PDB file of C-alpha atoms and ligand atoms in Angstrom:
ATOM      1  CA  UNK A   1     -33.167   0.843  67.751  1.00 57.00           C
ATOM      2  CA  UNK A   2     -32.797   3.883  65.346  1.00 61.00           C
ATOM      3  CA  UNK A   3     -30.662   3.301  62.219  1.00 81.00           C
ATOM      4  CA  UNK A   4     -27.194   4.919  62.418  1.00 93.00           C
ATOM      5  CA  UNK A   5     -24.787   5.349  59.362  1.00 96.00           C
ATOM      6  CA  UNK A   6     -21.634   3.411  59.323  1.00 96.00           C
ATOM      7  CA  UNK A   7     -19.352   5.976  60.207  1.00 97.00           C
ATOM      8  CA  UNK A   8     -21.407   6.817  63.476  1.00 97.00           C
ATOM      9  CA  UNK A   9     -21.187   2.930  64.214  1.00 98.00           C
ATOM     10  CA  UNK A  10     -17.370   3.172  63.935  1.00 98.00           C
ATOM     11  CA  UNK A  11     -17.433   5.694  66.178  1.00 98.00           C
ATOM     12  CA  UNK A  12     -19.362   4.343  69.038  1.00 98.00           C
ATOM     13  CA  UNK A  13     -17.548   0.971  68.549  1.00 98.00           C
ATOM     14  CA  UNK A  14     -13.912   2.705  68.354  1.00 98.00           C
ATOM     15  CA  UNK A  15     -14.947   4.638  71.924  1.00 98.00           C
ATOM     16  CA  UNK A  16     -16.387   1.303  73.322  1.00 98.00           C
ATOM     17  CA  UNK A  17     -12.848  -0.043  72.394  1.00 98.00           C
ATOM     18  CA  UNK A  18     -11.072   2.322  74.035  1.00 98.00           C
ATOM     19  CA  UNK A  19     -13.023   1.729  77.381  1.00 97.00           C
ATOM     20  CA  UNK A  20     -12.297  -2.045  76.822  1.00 97.00           C
ATOM     21  CA  UNK A  21      -8.806  -1.589  76.563  1.00 97.00           C
ATOM     22  CA  UNK A  22      -8.393  -0.132  80.005  1.00 97.00           C
ATOM     23  CA  UNK A  23     -10.600  -2.791  81.522  1.00 98.00           C
ATOM     24  CA  UNK A  24      -9.628  -5.042  84.403  1.00 97.00           C
ATOM     25  CA  UNK A  25     -12.999  -5.760  85.753  1.00 97.00           C
ATOM     26  CA  UNK A  26     -12.271  -9.313  85.751  1.00 97.00           C
ATOM     27  CA  UNK A  27      -9.255 -11.346  86.454  1.00 96.00           C
ATOM     28  CA  UNK A  28      -8.423 -12.187  82.461  1.00 98.00           C
ATOM     29  CA  UNK A  29      -7.488  -8.262  82.365  1.00 97.00           C
ATOM     30  CA  UNK A  30      -4.687  -9.114  84.342  1.00 97.00           C
ATOM     31  CA  UNK A  31      -2.737 -11.799  82.006  1.00 96.00           C
ATOM     32  CA  UNK A  32      -3.988 -10.721  78.477  1.00 97.00           C
ATOM     33  CA  UNK A  33      -1.356  -9.180  76.244  1.00 97.00           C
ATOM     34  CA  UNK A  34      -4.281  -7.460  74.098  1.00 98.00           C
ATOM     35  CA  UNK A  35      -7.835  -7.215  74.382  1.00 98.00           C
ATOM     36  CA  UNK A  36      -9.404  -8.623  71.361  1.00 98.00           C
ATOM     37  CA  UNK A  37     -12.500  -6.367  70.480  1.00 98.00           C
ATOM     38  CA  UNK A  38     -13.815  -7.529  67.294  1.00 98.00           C
ATOM     39  CA  UNK A  39     -12.724  -8.018  63.318  1.00 98.00           C
ATOM     40  CA  UNK A  40     -15.053  -7.349  60.275  1.00 98.00           C
ATOM     41  CA  UNK A  41     -17.704  -4.868  59.097  1.00 98.00           C
ATOM     42  CA  UNK A  42     -19.137  -2.422  61.697  1.00 98.00           C
ATOM     43  CA  UNK A  43     -22.390  -2.269  59.325  1.00 97.00           C
ATOM     44  CA  UNK A  44     -22.605  -5.941  58.535  1.00 98.00           C
ATOM     45  CA  UNK A  45     -25.744  -7.843  58.790  1.00 98.00           C
ATOM     46  CA  UNK A  46     -24.319 -10.975  60.224  1.00 98.00           C
ATOM     47  CA  UNK A  47     -22.478 -10.581  63.823  1.00 98.00           C
ATOM     48  CA  UNK A  48     -20.497 -13.756  64.856  1.00 98.00           C
ATOM     49  CA  UNK A  49     -20.018 -14.322  68.473  1.00 98.00           C
ATOM     50  CA  UNK A  50     -17.335 -17.187  69.476  1.00 98.00           C
ATOM     51  CA  UNK A  51     -16.141 -17.973  72.476  1.00 97.00           C
ATOM     52  CA  UNK A  52     -12.962 -16.323  73.922  1.00 97.00           C
ATOM     53  CA  UNK A  53      -9.861 -15.217  72.452  1.00 97.00           C
ATOM     54  CA  UNK A  54      -6.690 -17.760  71.824  1.00 96.00           C
ATOM     55  CA  UNK A  55      -3.104 -17.269  71.853  1.00 96.00           C
ATOM     56  CA  UNK A  56      -3.078 -15.911  68.380  1.00 96.00           C
ATOM     57  CA  UNK A  57      -5.754 -13.882  69.033  1.00 97.00           C
ATOM     58  CA  UNK A  58      -4.134 -12.367  72.097  1.00 98.00           C
ATOM     59  CA  UNK A  59      -0.883 -11.950  70.241  1.00 97.00           C
ATOM     60  CA  UNK A  60      -2.467  -9.956  67.347  1.00 98.00           C
ATOM     61  CA  UNK A  61      -5.796  -8.441  69.029  1.00 98.00           C
ATOM     62  CA  UNK A  62      -7.547  -9.547  66.453  1.00 98.00           C
ATOM     63  CA  UNK A  63     -10.293 -12.728  66.631  1.00 98.00           C
ATOM     64  CA  UNK A  64     -10.422 -15.843  64.759  1.00 98.00           C
ATOM     65  CA  UNK A  65      -6.949 -15.301  63.163  1.00 96.00           C
ATOM     66  CA  UNK A  66      -4.947 -18.872  64.266  1.00 94.00           C
ATOM     67  CA  UNK A  67      -5.950 -22.143  62.899  1.00 96.00           C
ATOM     68  CA  UNK A  68      -9.668 -22.384  63.565  1.00 96.00           C
ATOM     69  CA  UNK A  69      -9.882 -18.784  62.374  1.00 97.00           C
ATOM     70  CA  UNK A  70      -8.782 -19.531  58.863  1.00 97.00           C
ATOM     71  CA  UNK A  71     -10.837 -22.447  58.667  1.00 98.00           C
ATOM     72  CA  UNK A  72     -13.865 -20.053  59.468  1.00 98.00           C
ATOM     73  CA  UNK A  73     -12.823 -17.671  56.830  1.00 98.00           C
ATOM     74  CA  UNK A  74     -12.492 -20.454  54.249  1.00 97.00           C
ATOM     75  CA  UNK A  75     -16.199 -21.804  55.139  1.00 97.00           C
ATOM     76  CA  UNK A  76     -17.380 -18.246  54.768  1.00 98.00           C
ATOM     77  CA  UNK A  77     -15.446 -17.932  51.724  1.00 97.00           C
ATOM     78  CA  UNK A  78     -17.041 -21.491  50.310  1.00 96.00           C
ATOM     79  CA  UNK A  79     -20.563 -20.300  51.146  1.00 96.00           C
ATOM     80  CA  UNK A  80     -19.871 -17.039  48.441  1.00 96.00           C
ATOM     81  CA  UNK A  81     -19.649 -14.605  51.887  1.00 98.00           C
ATOM     82  CA  UNK A  82     -17.138 -12.132  52.467  1.00 98.00           C
ATOM     83  CA  UNK A  83     -15.728 -12.426  56.058  1.00 98.00           C
ATOM     84  CA  UNK A  84     -14.292  -8.552  55.850  1.00 98.00           C
ATOM     85  CA  UNK A  85     -17.761  -7.475  54.448  1.00 98.00           C
ATOM     86  CA  UNK A  86     -20.650  -9.720  55.344  1.00 98.00           C
ATOM     87  CA  UNK A  87     -19.644 -10.284  58.924  1.00 98.00           C
ATOM     88  CA  UNK A  88     -18.723  -8.353  62.296  1.00 98.00           C
ATOM     89  CA  UNK A  89     -16.682 -10.610  64.375  1.00 98.00           C
ATOM     90  CA  UNK A  90     -16.463 -11.060  68.324  1.00 98.00           C
ATOM     91  CA  UNK A  91     -16.158 -13.187  71.649  1.00 98.00           C
ATOM     92  CA  UNK A  92     -17.965 -13.418  74.623  1.00 98.00           C
ATOM     93  CA  UNK A  93     -14.932 -12.452  76.613  1.00 98.00           C
ATOM     94  CA  UNK A  94     -12.437  -9.865  75.143  1.00 98.00           C
ATOM     95  CA  UNK A  95      -9.527 -11.127  76.912  1.00 98.00           C
ATOM     96  CA  UNK A  96      -7.835 -14.778  76.582  1.00 98.00           C
ATOM     97  CA  UNK A  97      -8.542 -17.137  79.404  1.00 97.00           C
ATOM     98  CA  UNK A  98      -4.852 -18.709  80.570  1.00 96.00           C
ATOM     99  CA  UNK A  99      -4.223 -21.842  78.980  1.00 93.00           C
ATOM    100  CA  UNK A 100      -7.126 -21.381  76.525  1.00 90.00           C
ATOM    101  CA  UNK A 101      -9.754 -22.772  79.160  1.00 96.00           C
ATOM    102  CA  UNK A 102     -13.210 -21.969  78.800  1.00 95.00           C
ATOM    103  CA  UNK A 103     -14.133 -18.516  80.171  1.00 97.00           C
ATOM    104  CA  UNK A 104     -16.333 -18.835  83.425  1.00 96.00           C
ATOM    105  CA  UNK A 105     -20.224 -17.662  83.605  1.00 94.00           C
ATOM    106  CA  UNK A 106     -18.996 -14.950  85.669  1.00 96.00           C
ATOM    107  CA  UNK A 107     -16.393 -13.808  83.453  1.00 97.00           C
ATOM    108  CA  UNK A 108     -18.871 -13.697  80.651  1.00 97.00           C
ATOM    109  CA  UNK A 109     -21.224 -12.058  82.588  1.00 96.00           C
ATOM    110  CA  UNK A 110     -19.027  -9.260  83.821  1.00 97.00           C
ATOM    111  CA  UNK A 111     -17.850  -8.628  80.099  1.00 98.00           C
ATOM    112  CA  UNK A 112     -21.149  -9.064  78.705  1.00 97.00           C
ATOM    113  CA  UNK A 113     -21.527  -5.291  78.955  1.00 97.00           C
ATOM    114  CA  UNK A 114     -19.470  -5.006  76.128  1.00 98.00           C
ATOM    115  CA  UNK A 115     -20.725  -7.564  73.791  1.00 98.00           C
ATOM    116  CA  UNK A 116     -24.490  -5.954  74.622  1.00 98.00           C
ATOM    117  CA  UNK A 117     -23.129  -2.803  73.438  1.00 98.00           C
ATOM    118  CA  UNK A 118     -21.659  -4.121  70.324  1.00 98.00           C
ATOM    119  CA  UNK A 119     -24.602  -5.867  69.112  1.00 98.00           C
ATOM    120  CA  UNK A 120     -26.803  -2.857  69.961  1.00 97.00           C
ATOM    121  CA  UNK A 121     -24.445  -0.601  67.861  1.00 97.00           C
ATOM    122  CA  UNK A 122     -24.074  -3.058  65.047  1.00 97.00           C
ATOM    123  CA  UNK A 123     -27.582  -3.805  64.852  1.00 96.00           C
ATOM    124  CA  UNK A 124     -27.387  -7.110  62.703  1.00 97.00           C
ATOM    125  CA  UNK A 125     -29.938  -8.806  60.597  1.00 97.00           C
ATOM    126  CA  UNK A 126     -28.731 -12.041  61.992  1.00 98.00           C
ATOM    127  CA  UNK A 127     -26.302 -13.359  65.396  1.00 98.00           C
ATOM    128  CA  UNK A 128     -24.405 -16.438  64.903  1.00 98.00           C
ATOM    129  CA  UNK A 129     -23.568 -18.093  67.967  1.00 98.00           C
ATOM    130  CA  UNK A 130     -20.372 -20.127  67.132  1.00 98.00           C
ATOM    131  CA  UNK A 131     -19.897 -22.806  69.366  1.00 96.00           C
ATOM    132  CA  UNK A 132     -21.404 -24.125  72.671  1.00 95.00           C
ATOM    133  CA  UNK A 133     -20.059 -21.266  74.937  1.00 95.00           C
ATOM    134  CA  UNK A 134     -21.629 -18.984  72.984  1.00 96.00           C
ATOM    135  CA  UNK A 135     -24.422 -20.533  72.467  1.00 96.00           C
ATOM    136  CA  UNK A 136     -24.972 -21.050  76.122  1.00 94.00           C
ATOM    137  CA  UNK A 137     -24.727 -17.617  77.068  1.00 94.00           C
ATOM    138  CA  UNK A 138     -27.834 -16.736  75.037  1.00 95.00           C
ATOM    139  CA  UNK A 139     -29.576 -20.188  75.332  1.00 93.00           C
ATOM    140  CA  UNK A 140     -29.493 -21.808  78.615  1.00 87.00           C
ATOM    141  CA  UNK A 141     -26.546 -23.612  79.929  1.00 77.00           C
ATOM    142  CA  UNK A 142     -28.003 -26.820  79.637  1.00 83.00           C
ATOM    143  CA  UNK A 143     -28.554 -27.509  76.134  1.00 85.00           C
ATOM    144  CA  UNK A 144     -26.197 -29.363  73.954  1.00 90.00           C
ATOM    145  CA  UNK A 145     -24.883 -28.016  70.778  1.00 92.00           C
ATOM    146  CA  UNK A 146     -25.408 -30.870  68.815  1.00 89.00           C
ATOM    147  CA  UNK A 147     -29.302 -30.574  69.690  1.00 90.00           C
ATOM    148  CA  UNK A 148     -29.550 -27.072  68.896  1.00 94.00           C
ATOM    149  CA  UNK A 149     -26.695 -26.489  66.255  1.00 96.00           C
ATOM    150  CA  UNK A 150     -28.754 -25.283  63.076  1.00 96.00           C
ATOM    151  CA  UNK A 151     -31.816 -24.222  64.701  1.00 96.00           C
ATOM    152  CA  UNK A 152     -33.339 -20.590  64.777  1.00 97.00           C
ATOM    153  CA  UNK A 153     -34.204 -18.657  67.697  1.00 96.00           C
ATOM    154  CA  UNK A 154     -35.244 -14.904  68.757  1.00 96.00           C
ATOM    155  CA  UNK A 155     -32.928 -13.402  71.187  1.00 96.00           C
ATOM    156  CA  UNK A 156     -32.464 -10.061  72.636  1.00 94.00           C
ATOM    157  CA  UNK A 157     -34.932  -7.560  70.910  1.00 82.00           C
ATOM    158  CA  UNK A 158     -36.354  -9.934  68.692  1.00 93.00           C
ATOM    159  CA  UNK A 159     -33.129 -10.367  66.744  1.00 97.00           C
ATOM    160  CA  UNK A 160     -33.131 -14.035  64.449  1.00 97.00           C
ATOM    161  CA  UNK A 161     -30.020 -15.946  66.086  1.00 98.00           C
ATOM    162  CA  UNK A 162     -28.871 -19.481  65.029  1.00 98.00           C
ATOM    163  CA  UNK A 163     -25.981 -21.786  66.312  1.00 97.00           C
ATOM    164  CA  UNK A 164     -23.010 -23.044  64.606  1.00 98.00           C
ATOM    165  CA  UNK A 165     -20.184 -25.293  65.325  1.00 97.00           C
ATOM    166  CA  UNK A 166     -16.786 -23.852  66.396  1.00 97.00           C
ATOM    167  CA  UNK A 167     -14.135 -24.262  64.044  1.00 97.00           C
ATOM    168  CA  UNK A 168     -11.794 -25.716  66.578  1.00 96.00           C
ATOM    169  CA  UNK A 169     -14.284 -28.586  66.721  1.00 97.00           C
ATOM    170  CA  UNK A 170     -14.122 -28.410  62.846  1.00 97.00           C
ATOM    171  CA  UNK A 171     -10.282 -28.814  62.926  1.00 97.00           C
ATOM    172  CA  UNK A 172     -10.610 -32.123  64.774  1.00 96.00           C
ATOM    173  CA  UNK A 173     -13.262 -33.307  62.434  1.00 94.00           C
ATOM    174  CA  UNK A 174     -12.160 -33.494  58.910  1.00 93.00           C
ATOM    175  CA  UNK A 175     -14.772 -35.068  56.892  1.00 95.00           C
ATOM    176  CA  UNK A 176     -16.818 -33.535  54.325  1.00 94.00           C
ATOM    177  CA  UNK A 177     -19.394 -35.985  53.918  1.00 97.00           C
ATOM    178  CA  UNK A 178     -23.366 -35.503  54.206  1.00 97.00           C
ATOM    179  CA  UNK A 179     -24.376 -35.000  57.644  1.00 96.00           C
ATOM    180  CA  UNK A 180     -20.794 -34.725  59.118  1.00 97.00           C
ATOM    181  CA  UNK A 181     -20.080 -31.534  61.261  1.00 97.00           C
ATOM    182  CA  UNK A 182     -18.237 -29.884  58.275  1.00 97.00           C
ATOM    183  CA  UNK A 183     -20.869 -30.562  55.723  1.00 97.00           C
ATOM    184  CA  UNK A 184     -23.881 -29.360  58.228  1.00 97.00           C
ATOM    185  CA  UNK A 185     -21.793 -26.503  59.045  1.00 98.00           C
ATOM    186  CA  UNK A 186     -21.598 -25.372  55.410  1.00 97.00           C
ATOM    187  CA  UNK A 187     -25.380 -25.991  55.146  1.00 97.00           C
ATOM    188  CA  UNK A 188     -25.723 -23.736  57.838  1.00 98.00           C
ATOM    189  CA  UNK A 189     -23.764 -20.546  56.353  1.00 98.00           C
ATOM    190  CA  UNK A 190     -25.826 -21.033  53.389  1.00 97.00           C
ATOM    191  CA  UNK A 191     -29.008 -20.742  55.311  1.00 98.00           C
ATOM    192  CA  UNK A 192     -27.556 -17.909  57.217  1.00 98.00           C
ATOM    193  CA  UNK A 193     -26.701 -16.385  53.561  1.00 98.00           C
ATOM    194  CA  UNK A 194     -30.004 -16.719  52.715  1.00 97.00           C
ATOM    195  CA  UNK A 195     -31.809 -14.987  55.386  1.00 97.00           C
ATOM    196  CA  UNK A 196     -29.440 -12.301  56.204  1.00 97.00           C
ATOM    197  CA  UNK A 197     -28.298 -11.655  52.701  1.00 97.00           C
ATOM    198  CA  UNK A 198     -31.343 -11.988  50.478  1.00 92.00           C
ATOM    199  CA  UNK A 199     -30.852 -11.025  46.686  1.00 82.00           C
TER     200      UNK A 199
HETATM  201  S1  SF4 B   1     -12.727 -10.276  79.983  1.00 58.29           S
HETATM  202 FE1  SF4 B   1     -13.866  -8.332  79.583  1.00 58.29          FE
HETATM  203  S2  SF4 B   1     -14.267  -7.653  81.952  1.00 58.29           S
HETATM  204 FE2  SF4 B   1     -12.683  -9.098  81.813  1.00 58.29          FE
HETATM  205  S3  SF4 B   1     -10.811  -7.650  81.859  1.00 58.29           S
HETATM  206 FE3  SF4 B   1     -11.358  -8.644  79.656  1.00 58.29          FE
HETATM  207  S4  SF4 B   1     -12.590  -6.763  78.840  1.00 58.29           S
HETATM  208 FE4  SF4 B   1     -12.699  -6.585  81.112  1.00 58.29          FE
END
């Protein structure tokens, strides 16, 4: 894609968000309080895709603001990166699935148009697939996150992509011992920084 300025990206994303605000293309549109479009820097080198909004996100309209989101922010900061400046953050679907269930394949497919546009506009250097739902959307539904986490892939138009554990999973796994899920996630974030933000 031809490179565009940050201001142009902001304008295009704002237009897409307005379209998304009115969207009722799947049943999730009937139960949401707010669409949860994105957070972070539209000009970021790293675009992180989570699963779906939860209750806190549905209330605020911002992705990753609950306990899991706070842990994600801490892990990013512990890796000497800035959530606000270095990341553009969104989800596979923009509306909260009732009872926090996993979005269906059909819901993800219907909502994919917004996600693809976001990736196209932000034009990141690296895509981070955060958690199994996000990873399966791009890499195939049969893969196990424990097998693909930390690996690197090419997705879409030759964009480098990698998989990390979802912070909700890390909230249930407190250990920071070597090879624990939190330790592995920190290692993954260090690698992401090296590739996306070389000195
Ligand atoms: S989840 Fe996506 S497709 Fe479904 S109503 Fe919300 S914005 Fe539209």
